[in-house]
Short mmCIF file of C-alpha atoms and ligand atoms in Angstrom, two decimals:
data_model
loop_
_atom_site.label_atom_id
_atom_site.label_comp_id
_atom_site.label_asym_id
_atom_site.label_seq_id
_atom_site.Cartn_x
_atom_site.Cartn_y
_atom_site.Cartn_z
CA MET M 1 71.49 155.61 172.58
CA THR M 2 71.80 153.33 172.01
CA ASP M 3 68.86 150.02 170.51
CA ARG M 4 65.44 151.60 170.68
CA GLN M 5 64.42 148.38 169.58
CA THR M 6 64.79 146.24 172.50
CA GLN M 7 60.42 145.73 173.67
CA ILE M 8 61.21 145.99 177.72
CA LYS M 9 58.38 144.08 179.19
CA LEU M 10 57.50 144.26 183.08
CA THR M 11 54.58 143.02 185.65
CA ASN M 12 52.91 146.35 186.06
CA THR M 13 51.44 146.27 189.68
CA LYS M 14 48.50 148.68 187.94
CA THR M 15 47.61 146.74 185.41
CA ARG M 16 47.84 142.94 186.62
CA HIS M 17 45.32 143.93 189.93
CA LYS M 18 42.58 145.52 186.52
CA THR M 19 43.48 142.26 185.25
CA ASN M 20 43.61 139.55 187.27
CA THR M 21 45.63 139.07 190.55
CA LYS M 22 46.78 135.76 189.84
CA THR M 23 47.81 136.18 186.01
CA ARG M 24 51.73 137.65 185.26
CA HIS M 25 49.87 140.04 183.55
CA LYS M 26 52.65 142.37 181.60
CA ASP M 27 52.65 145.25 179.94
CA VAL M 28 54.87 146.77 177.30
CA PHE M 29 57.37 149.60 178.49
CA VAL M 30 56.32 152.61 175.86
CA PRO M 31 57.42 155.76 177.61
CA ILE M 32 56.15 158.48 177.27
CA ASP M 33 58.72 160.59 175.78
CA PRO M 34 61.76 158.25 174.50
CA ASP M 35 64.19 161.46 174.87
CA ASN M 36 62.90 162.05 178.83
CA VAL M 37 61.69 157.89 180.04
CA ARG M 38 61.21 158.96 184.08
CA MET M 39 61.21 156.81 186.89
CA TYR M 40 59.95 157.19 190.70
CA VAL M 41 61.64 155.24 193.55
CA CYS M 42 60.93 155.62 197.57
CA GLY M 43 63.20 156.26 199.49
CA PRO M 44 64.60 155.38 203.07
CA THR M 45 64.13 157.75 205.92
CA VAL M 46 66.86 158.38 207.95
CA TYR M 47 67.77 157.51 211.20
CA ASP M 48 70.60 154.43 210.83
CA ARG M 49 72.29 152.57 208.94
CA ALA M 50 70.45 150.41 206.08
CA HIS M 51 69.53 146.82 207.06
CA ILE M 52 70.83 144.35 203.35
CA GLY M 53 66.41 144.54 202.36
CA ASN M 54 66.39 148.43 202.33
CA ALA M 55 69.12 147.82 199.31
CA ARG M 56 66.64 145.31 198.20
CA PRO M 57 64.81 148.01 196.09
CA VAL M 58 67.99 149.90 195.35
CA ILE M 59 69.49 147.04 193.27
CA VAL M 60 66.44 146.71 191.68
CA PHE M 61 65.77 149.92 189.98
CA ASP M 62 69.51 149.69 189.84
CA VAL M 63 69.08 147.64 187.21
CA LEU M 64 66.57 149.01 185.66
CA TYR M 65 67.67 152.79 185.26
CA ARG M 66 71.05 151.23 183.87
CA LEU M 67 69.17 148.56 181.03
CA LEU M 68 66.62 151.98 180.44
CA ARG M 69 69.50 153.44 180.23
CA HIS M 70 71.75 151.61 177.88
CA VAL M 71 67.98 151.11 175.37
CA TYR M 72 67.50 154.44 175.23
CA GLY M 73 71.06 156.55 176.15
CA ALA M 74 72.11 157.67 179.28
CA ASP M 75 71.50 161.43 179.54
CA HIS M 76 67.96 160.04 178.61
CA VAL M 77 66.37 158.42 181.44
CA THR M 78 65.77 159.91 184.64
CA TYR M 79 65.48 158.68 187.71
CA VAL M 80 64.60 160.41 190.98
CA ARG M 81 64.62 158.50 194.42
CA ASN M 82 64.22 160.78 197.51
CA PHE M 83 64.74 160.95 201.18
CA THR M 84 62.51 161.39 203.82
CA ASP M 85 63.87 163.40 206.26
CA VAL M 86 62.09 164.25 208.47
CA ASP M 87 59.95 160.94 210.53
CA ASP M 88 58.47 160.36 213.91
CA LYS M 89 61.70 157.90 214.54
CA ILE M 90 64.05 160.69 213.27
CA ASN M 91 62.88 162.52 216.18
CA ALA M 92 63.53 159.73 218.43
CA LYS M 93 66.71 159.33 216.96
CA ALA M 94 67.74 163.36 218.26
CA ALA M 95 66.07 163.08 221.21
CA GLU M 96 67.88 159.59 222.37
CA THR M 97 70.86 160.48 221.35
CA GLY M 98 71.13 164.85 221.63
CA ARG M 99 72.09 165.78 218.15
CA SER M 100 70.22 167.73 216.20
CA ILE M 101 67.92 165.85 213.41
CA ARG M 102 70.36 167.90 209.69
CA GLU M 103 73.44 165.94 211.23
CA ILE M 104 71.04 162.60 212.24
CA THR M 105 69.37 162.67 208.28
CA ASP M 106 72.93 165.03 207.03
CA GLU M 107 75.22 161.10 208.96
CA THR M 108 72.58 158.61 207.09
CA MET M 109 72.08 159.99 203.96
CA GLN M 110 76.13 159.58 203.74
CA TRP M 111 76.35 155.95 205.07
CA TYR M 112 73.12 155.34 202.96
CA LEU M 113 75.11 156.35 199.62
CA ASP M 114 78.03 155.33 200.52
CA ASP M 115 77.41 152.02 201.06
CA MET M 116 74.91 151.60 197.79
CA ARG M 117 77.59 152.68 195.96
CA ALA M 118 79.55 149.93 197.86
CA VAL M 119 77.07 147.17 195.91
CA GLY M 120 77.10 148.86 192.76
CA ALA M 121 74.28 151.31 192.08
CA LEU M 122 74.35 154.52 190.36
CA ASP M 123 73.57 157.79 192.41
CA PRO M 124 70.38 158.48 190.86
CA ASP M 125 69.96 161.76 188.63
CA LYS M 126 67.94 163.48 191.63
CA MET M 127 68.15 162.66 195.21
CA PRO M 128 65.75 164.89 196.76
CA ARG M 129 65.56 165.86 200.92
CA ALA M 130 61.05 165.57 201.73
CA THR M 131 62.57 168.52 204.13
CA GLU M 132 63.45 171.36 200.92
CA TYR M 133 59.47 170.76 199.20
CA ILE M 134 58.12 171.62 201.99
CA GLY M 135 56.52 174.61 200.11
CA ALA M 136 55.22 171.83 197.80
CA MET M 137 53.76 169.96 199.83
CA ILE M 138 52.02 173.45 201.58
CA SER M 139 50.73 173.31 198.05
CA MET M 140 49.40 171.28 197.24
CA ILE M 141 47.44 170.58 200.18
CA GLU M 142 45.68 173.55 199.30
CA GLY M 143 43.94 172.17 196.05
CA LEU M 144 43.77 169.40 198.15
CA VAL M 145 41.80 171.44 200.73
CA GLU M 146 40.62 173.88 197.68
CA SER M 147 38.76 171.16 195.50
CA GLY M 148 37.30 169.12 198.66
CA HIS M 149 39.96 165.82 198.14
CA ALA M 150 41.14 166.60 201.82
CA TYR M 151 40.10 168.58 205.04
CA ALA M 152 41.13 170.48 207.79
CA ALA M 153 40.25 169.37 211.11
CA GLU M 154 41.34 170.24 215.07
CA GLY M 155 45.66 170.98 213.25
CA HIS M 156 44.58 168.43 210.44
CA VAL M 157 44.47 167.55 207.52
CA LEU M 158 43.40 165.16 206.21
CA PHE M 159 42.28 163.57 202.46
CA ALA M 160 39.34 162.18 201.82
CA VAL M 161 39.67 158.83 200.92
CA GLU M 162 36.35 158.75 199.47
CA SER M 163 36.36 161.43 197.14
CA TYR M 164 38.58 159.29 195.03
CA LYS M 165 37.02 156.55 193.64
CA ASP M 166 39.62 154.89 192.65
CA TYR M 167 41.40 154.44 196.06
CA GLY M 168 42.10 150.68 196.52
CA LYS M 169 42.64 149.95 193.20
CA LEU M 170 46.24 149.08 192.55
CA SER M 171 46.58 146.95 196.12
CA GLY M 172 43.38 145.61 194.78
CA ARG M 173 40.99 145.75 198.02
CA SER M 174 38.13 148.00 198.99
CA ILE M 175 37.46 150.50 200.80
CA ASP M 176 35.68 148.44 203.36
CA ASP M 177 38.52 145.30 202.85
CA MET M 178 40.64 147.78 204.69
CA ILE M 179 39.43 148.85 207.53
CA ALA M 180 38.30 145.65 207.89
CA GLY M 181 42.05 144.51 207.14
CA ALA M 182 45.07 148.06 208.31
CA ARG M 183 45.65 148.98 211.90
CA VAL M 184 43.58 152.06 210.94
CA GLU M 185 43.73 154.66 213.54
CA VAL M 186 41.54 155.65 214.82
CA ALA M 187 41.11 159.54 215.33
CA PRO M 188 37.69 161.76 216.69
CA TYR M 189 38.45 164.45 213.75
CA LYS M 190 37.89 161.80 210.69
CA ARG M 191 35.06 161.57 208.60
CA ASN M 192 36.68 158.09 207.28
CA PRO M 193 39.58 155.45 209.47
CA MET M 194 40.94 155.27 206.63
CA ASP M 195 41.05 159.12 205.50
CA PHE M 196 44.86 159.73 205.86
CA VAL M 197 47.68 162.91 207.66
CA LEU M 198 48.31 165.38 204.80
CA TRP M 199 49.35 167.95 207.54
CA LYS M 200 50.22 167.64 211.61
CA PRO M 201 50.87 169.83 214.15
CA SER M 202 53.50 170.05 215.60
CA SER M 203 55.14 170.43 219.32
CA GLU M 204 57.01 173.19 220.70
CA ASP M 205 60.01 170.60 221.18
CA GLN M 206 59.37 169.07 217.06
CA PRO M 207 60.36 170.51 213.81
CA GLY M 208 57.73 172.09 212.09
CA TRP M 209 56.91 175.02 209.41
CA ASP M 210 54.36 177.80 208.50
CA SER M 211 51.53 176.69 207.95
CA PRO M 212 47.52 177.51 206.81
CA TRP M 213 46.97 175.80 208.97
CA GLY M 214 49.60 177.02 211.97
CA TYR M 215 52.52 174.91 212.44
CA GLY M 216 53.15 171.85 211.88
CA ARG M 217 54.89 169.14 209.45
CA PRO M 218 53.68 166.94 206.90
CA GLY M 219 52.61 163.16 206.53
CA TRP M 220 54.44 160.64 205.71
CA HIS M 221 53.04 160.10 201.82
CA ILE M 222 52.17 163.67 200.72
CA GLU M 223 56.10 163.87 199.88
CA CYS M 224 56.19 161.96 197.79
CA SER M 225 53.50 164.21 195.75
CA ALA M 226 55.14 166.98 195.83
CA MET M 227 58.92 165.82 194.71
CA SER M 228 57.73 163.23 191.86
CA TYR M 229 55.20 166.37 190.69
CA GLU M 230 58.24 168.97 190.97
CA LEU M 231 60.79 167.22 189.52
CA LEU M 232 59.10 165.34 186.64
CA GLY M 233 56.36 166.34 186.32
CA GLU M 234 52.00 165.51 187.03
CA THR M 235 52.77 161.20 184.75
CA PHE M 236 56.00 159.86 184.07
CA ASP M 237 56.72 156.91 182.95
CA ILE M 238 57.95 154.07 185.62
CA HIS M 239 56.85 154.22 189.52
CA GLY M 240 58.55 151.61 191.71
CA GLY M 241 59.90 149.84 194.95
CA GLY M 242 59.04 146.82 198.01
CA ASN M 243 56.66 145.24 198.20
CA ASP M 244 55.04 147.02 201.56
CA LEU M 245 55.22 149.73 200.08
CA MET M 246 51.98 149.48 197.90
CA PHE M 247 49.83 149.60 200.82
CA PRO M 248 49.02 152.12 202.11
CA HIS M 249 51.77 154.15 200.97
CA HIS M 250 50.89 153.58 197.58
CA GLU M 251 47.66 153.92 197.58
CA ASN M 252 47.74 157.01 199.25
CA GLU M 253 50.04 158.92 196.40
CA ILE M 254 48.46 158.22 193.72
CA ALA M 255 45.06 159.64 195.42
CA GLN M 256 46.68 162.32 196.93
CA SER M 257 48.55 162.79 192.64
CA CYS M 258 46.04 161.79 191.19
CA CYS M 259 43.07 164.42 192.53
CA ALA M 260 46.23 167.11 192.12
CA HIS M 261 46.15 167.18 188.68
CA GLU M 262 43.11 166.32 188.07
CA GLY M 263 42.90 163.82 184.18
CA ALA M 264 46.50 163.35 184.98
CA GLY M 265 47.56 159.92 185.31
CA PHE M 266 50.48 160.13 187.61
CA ALA M 267 53.17 157.30 187.45
CA ASN M 268 52.22 154.56 184.39
CA TYR M 269 54.16 151.72 185.38
CA TRP M 270 54.84 150.12 188.78
CA LEU M 271 56.68 148.23 189.51
CA HIS M 272 57.25 146.46 193.32
CA ASN M 273 60.20 144.56 194.92
CA GLU M 274 59.74 141.19 197.08
CA MET M 275 60.45 141.06 200.68
CA LEU M 276 64.29 140.09 201.56
CA GLN M 277 64.69 137.08 204.73
CA VAL M 278 67.93 135.68 206.41
CA GLU M 279 68.45 132.18 206.65
CA GLY M 280 64.67 131.90 205.54
CA LYS M 281 63.95 132.52 208.27
CA LYS M 282 62.76 136.90 208.61
CA MET M 283 65.16 139.74 209.60
CA SER M 284 64.26 140.36 212.90
CA LYS M 285 66.79 141.55 215.84
CA SER M 286 65.74 139.28 218.03
CA LEU M 287 66.82 136.16 216.32
CA GLY M 288 69.90 137.53 215.35
CA ASN M 289 70.02 137.08 211.82
CA PHE M 290 69.78 141.28 211.66
CA PHE M 291 72.85 142.96 209.58
CA THR M 292 73.48 146.02 207.79
CA VAL M 293 74.75 146.58 204.43
CA ARG M 294 78.20 148.00 205.61
CA ASP M 295 77.61 144.34 208.74
CA LEU M 296 78.58 142.07 205.51
CA LEU M 297 80.47 144.79 203.05
CA ASP M 298 83.01 145.10 207.10
CA GLY M 299 82.24 141.93 208.10
CA HIS M 300 80.83 141.50 211.48
CA ASP M 301 80.86 138.57 214.43
CA GLY M 302 83.61 137.00 213.31
CA GLN M 303 82.43 136.80 209.33
CA ALA M 304 84.26 137.36 207.01
CA PRO M 305 84.13 140.24 204.12
CA VAL M 306 81.42 139.94 201.96
CA PRO M 307 82.03 142.22 199.09
CA GLY M 308 79.92 144.70 197.53
CA GLU M 309 79.86 142.97 194.02
CA VAL M 310 79.64 139.33 195.22
CA ILE M 311 76.61 140.75 197.73
CA ARG M 312 74.42 141.78 194.10
CA PHE M 313 75.02 139.08 192.23
CA VAL M 314 73.35 137.38 195.62
CA PHE M 315 70.18 139.75 195.24
CA LEU M 316 70.56 139.01 191.30
CA SER M 317 70.44 135.51 191.36
CA THR M 318 66.52 135.63 192.04
CA HIS M 319 63.60 137.44 190.02
CA TYR M 320 62.82 140.70 192.19
CA ARG M 321 58.60 139.05 192.09
CA LYS M 322 59.96 136.59 194.70
CA PRO M 323 60.30 136.53 198.39
CA MET M 324 64.31 136.50 197.91
CA ASP M 325 66.79 134.08 201.09
CA TRP M 326 70.57 136.03 201.81
CA THR M 327 72.56 133.28 202.75
CA ALA M 328 76.43 132.50 203.39
CA GLU M 329 76.00 129.43 200.90
CA LYS M 330 75.22 131.64 198.24
CA ALA M 331 76.45 134.17 198.83
CA GLU M 332 80.31 132.24 198.99
CA GLN M 333 78.86 130.45 195.46
CA ALA M 334 78.34 133.60 194.16
CA ARG M 335 83.13 135.33 194.91
CA LYS M 336 83.47 131.37 193.18
CA LYS M 337 81.92 132.49 190.38
CA LEU M 338 82.52 136.29 189.53
CA ALA M 339 86.06 135.55 191.01
CA LYS M 340 86.44 132.87 187.91
CA TRP M 341 84.63 135.20 185.52
CA ARG M 342 87.19 138.36 186.83
CA ARG M 343 90.63 135.80 186.89
CA LEU M 344 89.30 135.08 182.71
CA LEU M 345 89.08 138.42 182.02
CA SER M 346 92.77 139.69 183.26
CA GLU M 347 94.57 137.00 181.63
CA VAL M 348 92.80 138.30 178.25
CA GLY M 349 94.00 141.34 179.80
CA GLU M 350 92.30 145.13 177.76
CA VAL M 351 88.92 144.09 177.91
CA THR M 352 86.49 146.17 175.21
CA VAL M 353 83.63 147.42 176.34
CA ASN M 354 80.97 149.03 174.45
CA GLU M 355 76.73 148.34 174.01
CA ASN M 356 77.36 146.41 170.79
CA HIS M 357 79.23 143.87 172.42
CA VAL M 358 75.87 142.69 174.52
CA ASP M 359 74.84 138.59 174.08
CA PRO M 360 71.45 139.31 172.25
CA PHE M 361 70.74 137.13 174.64
CA PHE M 362 71.15 137.91 177.90
CA LEU M 363 69.25 141.40 176.41
CA GLU M 364 66.82 139.62 174.97
CA ALA M 365 66.30 138.30 178.86
CA LEU M 366 67.36 141.42 181.37
CA SER M 367 64.07 142.71 178.95
CA ASN M 368 61.65 140.46 180.11
CA ASP M 369 60.60 141.47 182.97
CA LEU M 370 64.11 142.09 184.40
CA ASN M 371 65.08 138.46 184.72
CA THR M 372 68.56 138.54 186.50
CA ALA M 373 68.90 135.11 187.07
CA SER M 374 68.05 134.31 182.82
CA ALA M 375 70.89 136.80 182.35
CA LEU M 376 73.20 135.52 184.67
CA LYS M 377 72.48 131.66 183.41
CA VAL M 378 73.70 134.16 179.85
CA LEU M 379 77.20 135.13 181.84
CA ASP M 380 78.20 131.72 182.86
CA GLY M 381 77.16 130.18 179.13
CA LEU M 382 79.97 133.04 178.36
CA GLY M 383 82.80 132.09 181.41
CA GLN M 384 82.43 129.00 180.55
CA GLU M 385 83.02 129.97 176.49
CA LEU M 386 85.97 132.20 177.60
CA SER M 387 87.19 129.94 179.42
CA ASN M 388 87.14 127.34 176.96
CA ALA M 389 89.28 129.85 174.24
CA LEU M 390 91.61 130.90 176.70
CA LEU M 391 92.13 126.93 176.98
CA SER M 392 92.52 126.47 173.75
CA LYS M 393 94.81 129.80 173.08
CA ARG M 394 97.17 128.79 175.40
CA GLN M 395 96.75 124.59 174.11
CA ARG M 396 97.94 126.16 170.90
CA ALA M 397 99.93 128.76 172.18
CA VAL M 398 102.53 125.78 173.63
CA GLY M 399 103.00 124.04 169.95
CA ASP M 400 100.04 121.62 170.45
CA LEU M 401 97.82 122.31 167.15
CA ASN M 402 95.96 119.52 167.42
CA TYR M 403 93.96 121.52 170.07
CA PRO M 404 90.97 122.48 168.61
CA GLU M 405 91.15 126.37 167.58
CA SER M 406 87.52 128.20 169.78
CA SER M 407 85.13 129.19 167.63
CA ARG M 408 85.04 132.48 168.81
CA SER M 409 88.80 133.95 170.16
CA SER M 410 89.81 135.06 173.46
CA GLU M 411 88.98 138.43 173.23
CA VAL M 412 84.93 138.48 171.73
CA VAL M 413 83.60 136.68 174.44
CA ALA M 414 85.24 138.60 176.71
CA ALA M 415 83.99 141.52 175.72
CA GLU M 416 80.39 140.20 175.48
CA LEU M 417 80.96 138.77 179.01
CA LYS M 418 82.33 141.91 180.40
CA SER M 419 79.88 144.62 178.58
CA SER M 420 76.78 142.34 179.23
CA ALA M 421 76.99 141.22 183.33
CA GLN M 422 78.67 145.73 183.27
CA ILE M 423 74.20 145.88 183.11
CA LEU M 424 73.78 144.24 186.08
CA GLY M 425 76.78 146.14 187.16
CA LEU M 426 78.64 143.50 187.63
CA LEU M 427 82.45 142.85 186.27
CA LEU M 428 82.86 146.65 186.65
CA ASP M 429 86.85 148.13 187.26
CA ASP M 430 86.04 150.14 190.36
CA LEU M 431 83.99 146.85 191.70
CA GLY M 432 87.14 144.82 191.22
CA GLY M 433 90.28 144.09 192.80
CA TRP M 434 88.19 141.97 196.07
CA GLU M 435 89.98 138.72 193.84
CA THR M 436 93.29 139.65 194.07
CA LYS M 437 92.54 138.62 198.04
CA SER M 438 90.77 135.94 197.09
CA SER M 439 92.14 131.83 197.73
CA ASP M 440 90.98 130.30 193.86
CA GLN M 441 93.57 132.24 191.42
CA TYR M 442 96.69 131.54 194.95
CA ALA M 443 95.45 127.33 195.14
CA PRO M 444 99.26 127.02 193.34
CA LEU M 445 100.71 129.57 195.31
CA LEU M 446 100.01 127.55 197.17
CA ASP M 447 100.40 123.63 196.80
CA GLU M 448 103.92 124.80 196.24
CA LEU M 449 103.84 126.93 199.37
CA SER M 450 103.11 123.10 200.84
CA LYS M 451 105.88 121.32 198.00
CA LYS M 452 108.41 123.86 200.27
CA ILE M 453 107.25 123.58 203.11
CA SER M 454 107.06 119.28 203.17
CA VAL M 455 110.46 119.76 202.37
CA GLU M 456 111.91 121.52 205.39
CA ARG M 457 109.91 118.72 207.85
CA ILE M 458 112.01 116.09 206.50
CA VAL M 459 115.18 118.40 206.34
CA ALA M 460 113.93 119.58 210.04
CA MET M 461 113.29 116.34 211.40
CA GLN M 462 117.21 114.92 211.15
CA THR M 463 118.87 118.40 211.87
CA LYS M 464 115.96 118.58 215.09
CA ASP M 465 116.14 122.31 214.21
CA PHE M 466 112.21 123.23 213.06
CA ALA M 467 113.06 127.22 213.62
CA PRO M 468 112.54 127.20 210.24
CA VAL M 469 109.85 125.34 209.88
CA ASP M 470 107.63 126.81 212.52
CA ALA M 471 109.11 130.76 210.75
CA LEU M 472 107.26 129.49 207.62
CA LYS M 473 104.31 128.55 209.87
CA THR M 474 104.21 131.77 211.02
CA ALA M 475 104.05 133.84 208.00
CA LEU M 476 101.37 131.08 206.90
CA LEU M 477 99.22 131.17 209.28
CA ASP M 478 99.62 135.52 209.77
CA ALA M 479 98.49 135.02 205.58
CA GLY M 480 95.01 134.12 206.94
CA VAL M 481 96.75 129.68 205.62
CA GLU M 482 94.52 127.11 207.61
CA VAL M 483 97.83 124.88 207.43
CA ARG M 484 97.10 120.72 207.88
CA MET M 485 99.63 118.59 208.78
CA SER M 486 99.82 115.31 208.96
CA LYS M 487 102.10 112.18 208.87
CA THR M 488 101.09 111.86 205.08
CA GLY M 489 101.93 115.76 204.32
CA VAL M 490 101.41 119.01 204.56
CA GLU M 491 97.37 120.86 203.67
CA LEU M 492 97.37 124.21 202.82
CA GLU M 493 94.29 126.17 202.17
CA ALA M 494 92.63 130.09 202.38
CA GLY M 495 90.63 130.50 205.23
CA PRO M 496 88.06 132.98 205.99
CA ASN M 497 91.07 135.95 206.50
CA PHE M 498 93.01 135.02 203.32
CA ASP M 499 96.05 137.89 202.63
CA ALA M 500 97.82 136.71 199.43
CA SER M 501 99.27 139.93 199.64
CA LYS M 502 101.75 138.67 202.89
CA LEU M 503 101.85 135.56 201.41
CA GLU M 504 105.24 137.29 198.45
CA GLY M 505 108.82 136.56 199.25
CA LEU M 506 108.37 132.56 200.97
CA LEU M 507 108.33 131.03 198.19
P1 LIG U 1 62.47 151.25 205.48
O1 LIG U 1 63.31 152.03 206.50
O2 LIG U 1 61.13 150.18 206.16
O3 LIG U 1 61.07 152.81 205.37
O4 LIG U 1 62.67 151.39 203.85
C1 LIG U 1 63.26 151.36 203.47
C2 LIG U 1 62.97 150.75 201.08
O5 LIG U 1 63.34 149.27 202.03
C3 LIG U 1 61.79 150.51 201.61
O6 LIG U 1 61.43 150.80 199.67
C4 LIG U 1 61.37 149.26 201.62
O7 LIG U 1 59.83 148.02 200.34
C5 LIG U 1 63.08 148.65 202.44
N1 LIG U 1 62.76 147.18 202.56
C6 LIG U 1 62.83 147.11 203.86
N2 LIG U 1 62.75 146.56 204.38
C7 LIG U 1 62.51 144.85 203.84
C8 LIG U 1 63.15 143.69 203.31
N3 LIG U 1 62.89 142.81 203.97
N4 LIG U 1 62.82 142.87 202.00
C9 LIG U 1 63.03 143.71 201.04
N5 LIG U 1 63.06 145.29 200.59
C10 LIG U 1 62.79 145.69 201.91
ZN1 LIG U 2 57.49 157.25 198.14
#
């Protein structure tokens, strides 16, 4: 346990609508049990690679997870994120590819974990897959039928929305508004068009399980109610997801859970992240601005790879409740900033990382409804301070004792920078290494090489032997360096495929 004094404030969707949709109502977070803070986040449907929009809730709730672990202690937080491995999109993929559902879902789950780890996300404590909780879903549905909140009709079981008076409260809608605004599926077996499916029949070639209502499979919403109950209990602290899930998915989860466990509150705090766009436009395959996390990590369509840490930084520079725009320009800025911080830290050498070194202003910013953008500004200030402290140290080491000594040592500032950044999942040792391929720290070396090639060129003009110049130029191009020769001199600049390891031995 670290510092339980820290007060975390969160915009709670649940109470925001109770007061006023327009006010930014924040609640002080008070866990039910500080020894076991419990959070559930809706996970992916696993049939394809995650696109970069899918990474937003993962990164947002990973930061909240890290903050909760910092405040309550790593062993006092339980984070559950499910895998939806039963869904018609998965069935369609199996039919299209001729592969088994299990093969597709296993492969996609592994991709998802690899990609999310690459952007610095910790694995949640529990990652249940829906198909392992079918029994729990059937029991919950049976209870809902018994208590009159659900009814069976034509092989289906439907939840009767009129049986739950608070239906629509989270998203601030009435049942009539919902019918008018939503594309509800009208079906003859529904008593009310808003009633939603808890169980539906499967044909022989569809995945299915035996149930009191015949061979079938669950509707989407029931899985989160069943899994959160099994793993976190009937009332837990935080429930998260993208705001596209607020209606109908989260409304339905609340209705099912609160009716199945009369008197329980389900989740006390609801957090919703806003959506991500690309270069100002909604991401879509037809606009050609759709890409997966893996596309970015590996490089796609002639673009250079974007390191996972850089992707993460870009996400954190926008508050989670604001729409976020992914742009190549932001990625470039983020890359430069992180490379600089990493370079400064490596100049310090061994840096102490522990929770006592977290900057209080950083923690205050992050505890204020996860204001990651402000928290990054505090890190930026520490980066500046570190740069100044190192400069002062360097100057004084070469005998310039008139140079003012920094008020805090580079070791102290570096410890604060790194310890704080790690709560955002940045400057972690395992996410590093990419910056040694980055151009910034090689600027002096490229300078030397440009001098060398200039001298060789002057010599070549006299000897008429251009082979050494050509060989050096070829080696530079091979290392991803752009070479511009003019009458006034030679300019070298690291290009997008710059690889510093190939410069070894050229000087
Ligand atoms: P899906 O695969 O569409 O069911 O989405 C899985 C998760 O990604 C959900 O939590 C969604 O809220 C989230 N998500 C999907 N698209 C976006 C987007 N463009 N921006 C942010 N989150 C998204
Ligand atoms: Zn869910």
